[in-house]
C-alpha cells in the first residue's frame, strides 16, 4: 500500500484530507509540525509527502530542505500545500526542494493527479544508496564517544546520590542542598550527552558535523553544568565534613576527568574506531529479572552476607555496598575473580557486563557452568543502550540487572531482593516440588521486569528534579545562609568589604560563586542579565564587576561597552567570564572594554588574583 506523510498543523484540515486519501486506498501517517515531519520521514520512509508550508517549530520550507539534504530521504517526492497563492510562492517552494505545489482550498481531483504523476516518476529507485556499513560506523563513532564521556558522569551521579541518601535524616540542610545541586547538574550532563550524541537524532538532522564545528558546540553545552559541579565540590572541600571527604573528592576527581575529556574532544573524535561487531538477540525470554522491592535489608542479612563486585570501574558500587554495611570484595580481572571465589563463599555477585578486562558475558557463562558457583545470584550492571547484552545475560542465568546510573535506594532494594532469594534457595534446597514452582514463576516476566526497571529509574529522577525545583523556587532558599558561614573568622578585608557585582544568568553558578566570594570577604551584588548589570553598576557603585559574556536581554560585550562609555562607571574594572575558550574571545572581550578575562570552570585562586590586580591598577589610576 502506498504510504503518504501528511504534514499539517490544522487539525480539521488534517483530519479531512487524511480521510479522503484513505478512501482512495492510501496509507496516511500524519505530523503536526515541520520537525516531526522530518523525523517521521526518516523513521517511516513514506512514498510521498504533502507538506504544509506554514508550520510551527520548523516551517515547511526548512523541513523540505532538511529532507532533501538527507541522502536517505532526498528521493521522496514532496508536494507543497499553502493558502498563500501569491506571486513567487511557487518558486520559493520549488527552490526549497519541493517537487510540486498546490494551493488551498485543495482541489482534491487535481491533487490526486499530481500525486499519481509524482509516484510514477519516482517508481524507479535511485542508482546510489547509502552504504549500510558506512552508516553503521558513523553511528558507532557517536556511541563510542558517548561511552567515553558517560563513566565519569555515572560516578558523579552515583556518589552524590549515595551522599544524599546518607544525609536523608541529617539536619545539615545547607550541605544537602549543595549536594542536590551537584546531583541535578550531573543528571543534566547525562541528558545532554545522551541527547546530543544520539545517533538516530544526528542521522535525522543530517547536519554537516565537522570536528571544527561539533567539538566546540558540544564543549560549550557541557561546560556550564560541569562548572557548577566543580564549583560546588570546591565549595564543599573548603570546609569538608570528615566522614564525607573521600566521597566528595571522588565527585571532584570525576568532574576533572570529564573536563579533561571535554577539552580533548578533537582527538577523541578522530581516533580509529574498533572493528564493527554485532551481537545477536536471542529469542524472547521467559525468565524474568527479579522485581525490585522497597524492603529494608534485614540486619542479620547485612551482617552475614558476603558480596563480590566484579568490574574494572566498580569502585563506586563497592563504596555504595560498603556504606550499606555489607562485607564486600572487589575483583578487576579474571585471575582475581578466580582467587576471590576460591578463597571465600559469596552470597551475591555484582557483575559489570561492559568490562573488556573481565569479559563480562564470558565470566557469567563460566560461573553458571560450574556447580560450586552456579547457585550464587548474579546482579548485572549495564549501560542504558546495552539491552542486547542484558537479554543475553538473563538467558545465561543472571538473576537481575541494573541500568546505569542507578540510585543508591534502588541498588539497596535489588541487593536485598537477590540476597533474600539466595537465602530462600538455601532453605528450600530439599523441597524439589517448591523449587520447581519457584523456577516456573521466575520464567514468567522478563519484559515486565525490564519495563518496571525503566519506570523506577525515571520515577526516582523525576522526584529528585521536582524536589530541587521546589527548593530553588522558595523564598527560604534564596534567603538561606549556612550557619557555619556566620562562625567563620573575619577575613582581612572584613573591616572594609569591597563590593563585587556578579552578572551571571545561571542561577546555580551565581549562587556558588557569590558564596565563595563572600567567604573571601567581599560584598557581592548580583544581576541576572546585561541590562540589569548596567543598572546595578550605576546604583550600587561596585569596586569590580565580574561579567558573564553569554547573557540574555543584553550580552556581556554590549553591557561592558555601555559601562565604559558612561563617565559614572567607566573607571570600574570589568573581568569577563565565559565558557567559550576559543581563539579570539580574549581579544574580543578586551576590545569591548573589559580589563581582564577568565574562563569557566572558575579556578578561584586565579580569579581572586585577577580581581586584586584589577583593583590595584584601578587605585593607581585614581591616585595619579
Steps between C-alpha positions, in 0.01 A plus 500: 500500500632845406596698809447880514628728776264796559672789685222741607454695826127577454313212663180534294682523165727212603207272590303586185788443256617182679156341478459588130841355417428180696178456302715498187704212638804686636657432840529842671730595786485851645733755659396827665816709447807514279737340752267203546466479123878467457516235775211292360646521149821346632323239713206397275643565149170599329456478122387866480472804731226765507670796672312803634741795482382706799581266791604553864848414640646438151325647194434300184781660300767410756352152559512435125861621478601258778317209336662571162845541659483149645624236251260247652187713443589740219327287234158515674267735302369803693185696406474841665154609625430863588214746521734784383446496125719805443763577239832331575358248750519212251858588406599522868355154570674345200827668597475336845484161326125436461414294190151649458279777637128530569281767658224486763209440500618170351350389168507131588482368143786728396704394805444130422628559146821657632545217753462232227744679268768539767461140624546369146808713438657389832426130448855437372731477803804731507821356360702571814418388851652566838756239591359338816852421623599870477177601676565243772855627556374862525249400767769294668724810522234698692430202727872451565542867595194484726640195679822697568310792655241304702714314764617812692142633483370171642750533786390859576133396502569188708718663767274806538190278523675278755586803714146639472369163609737502798390855593126433465450528877766767555426850625775651282265651243769717338722197428204304361404792275853528356517124436154516340628766256797279412264204445261698277787650297646150448160377376493801265843398366376146439188622318712734283748227405226246424295753300782665302679172424183311410586337163134490393452873564825594324397286205162674480657848521757418227718792608851549365654411835866564433736480797569874483128571547378211714776482765473869611118478498499187720767653725291816556190298590683288758714767664218685681368206711857370536609841635214484751607157625869594532416827673272341759752218561770758569254688722438184704869405509586837656317385817461123446301281739753238615280196429410621147841632390612195296168475314491873418858470372383214275233728349757777449748255344231368263413857399866566420516178296199613299651848453815338359289298254297807401818699437630218277187440292692562176734204558217277629300563183791429265629176656461171308180311570503134606383243251123467470361213704141394537323315771200289411190537715375161622137396476267675751577370849262375761730525802442846651730726693394519863267783583669762716333550837488775756595262782770619736786249544465267795778579750608135523503479120730804479732374773547149360496562124815494286484688168750491210511797258657422161603778260781733404303811601306364798647717778175700523288186542752366753463824701119497479476138619760558770305802634193277532692278742575192288833316487633570150790383282590634156659329198618676183637208295420136427793392717372702799149359448635146526710585806207662683261213428760243605575684824149568626128429475280776353126554528476742206710610202464843335642485146566798270414349161698755295850401615756405235747398772260252659298426184170532690292247306788253498536528879125455544497192277795354690334555839175342391677199349671395824293320760661657808420855382192470278257551790645841596257780390663736247385860466600651164599869457468641145475827309158615376579406136622147579162329497629224273774411752249505787262265318787263423616517863150412626493207258832380648354500850546851645247570775433869445654813350557871567521769233762771555476745664298348783408665833624356829146418613440285190834322545412428864159360400649280226774364726245428775273316256786293357634408844152410617469277195836337579398439861169355391672266257722365778198440725307319227783292360328168596154602382519407133136566430519855642821564308326401177214739570749773591683443169178519300408832661847628428440432130187713457597861448824626347310767307305622805815512708686712242207744475477523880873573524474791254194645675667481840810684377290767330289544813807549718644759262167688472465508880854636538440766235169608657658525844780721369256717306280553808798584722658743253174692447429566868578830669656299782765360265586845368546639853671195648864537607690214666547542873865410460562812293392715794763336721793547259775739617492833327721528194762774474256694283210474749570841651446663164321255267543558129187478292495263200220506241452145359303499170409132432176349360558142625338484845714221642831648379392842631419357844819291516743776393322766708532291815867425439580869445304588814719258695804690374366820657334664200153652499324343199220658295350291218320564171328249270560664160702774330235772530457436875880498532526852350225624734658341811841646413346852501304448824738283707841652400700174526881496513520222236260327258506130401320490164376174342510545120207279389207685664132545412336840423841665446823297459818567697682679217221758455460548876877559536502754216214696663673499841832615354325777302335643815718744703339373822609138445789512254760473780359169640719204397310224314614135479334294223391144590415252225486129420596584139872440525552557127760686301416870484260507798760662728582767241127565436435541873792741548399693189150552644659664808552210744808540722569128523363162387449158664353167385260253658522273698618770744824440690438718807865581589564614144184714495582658839846590371348669193252693717783622724712606199208687344432684828868596531506638145174686561632656823824602327305680228281680753800607714690630197 
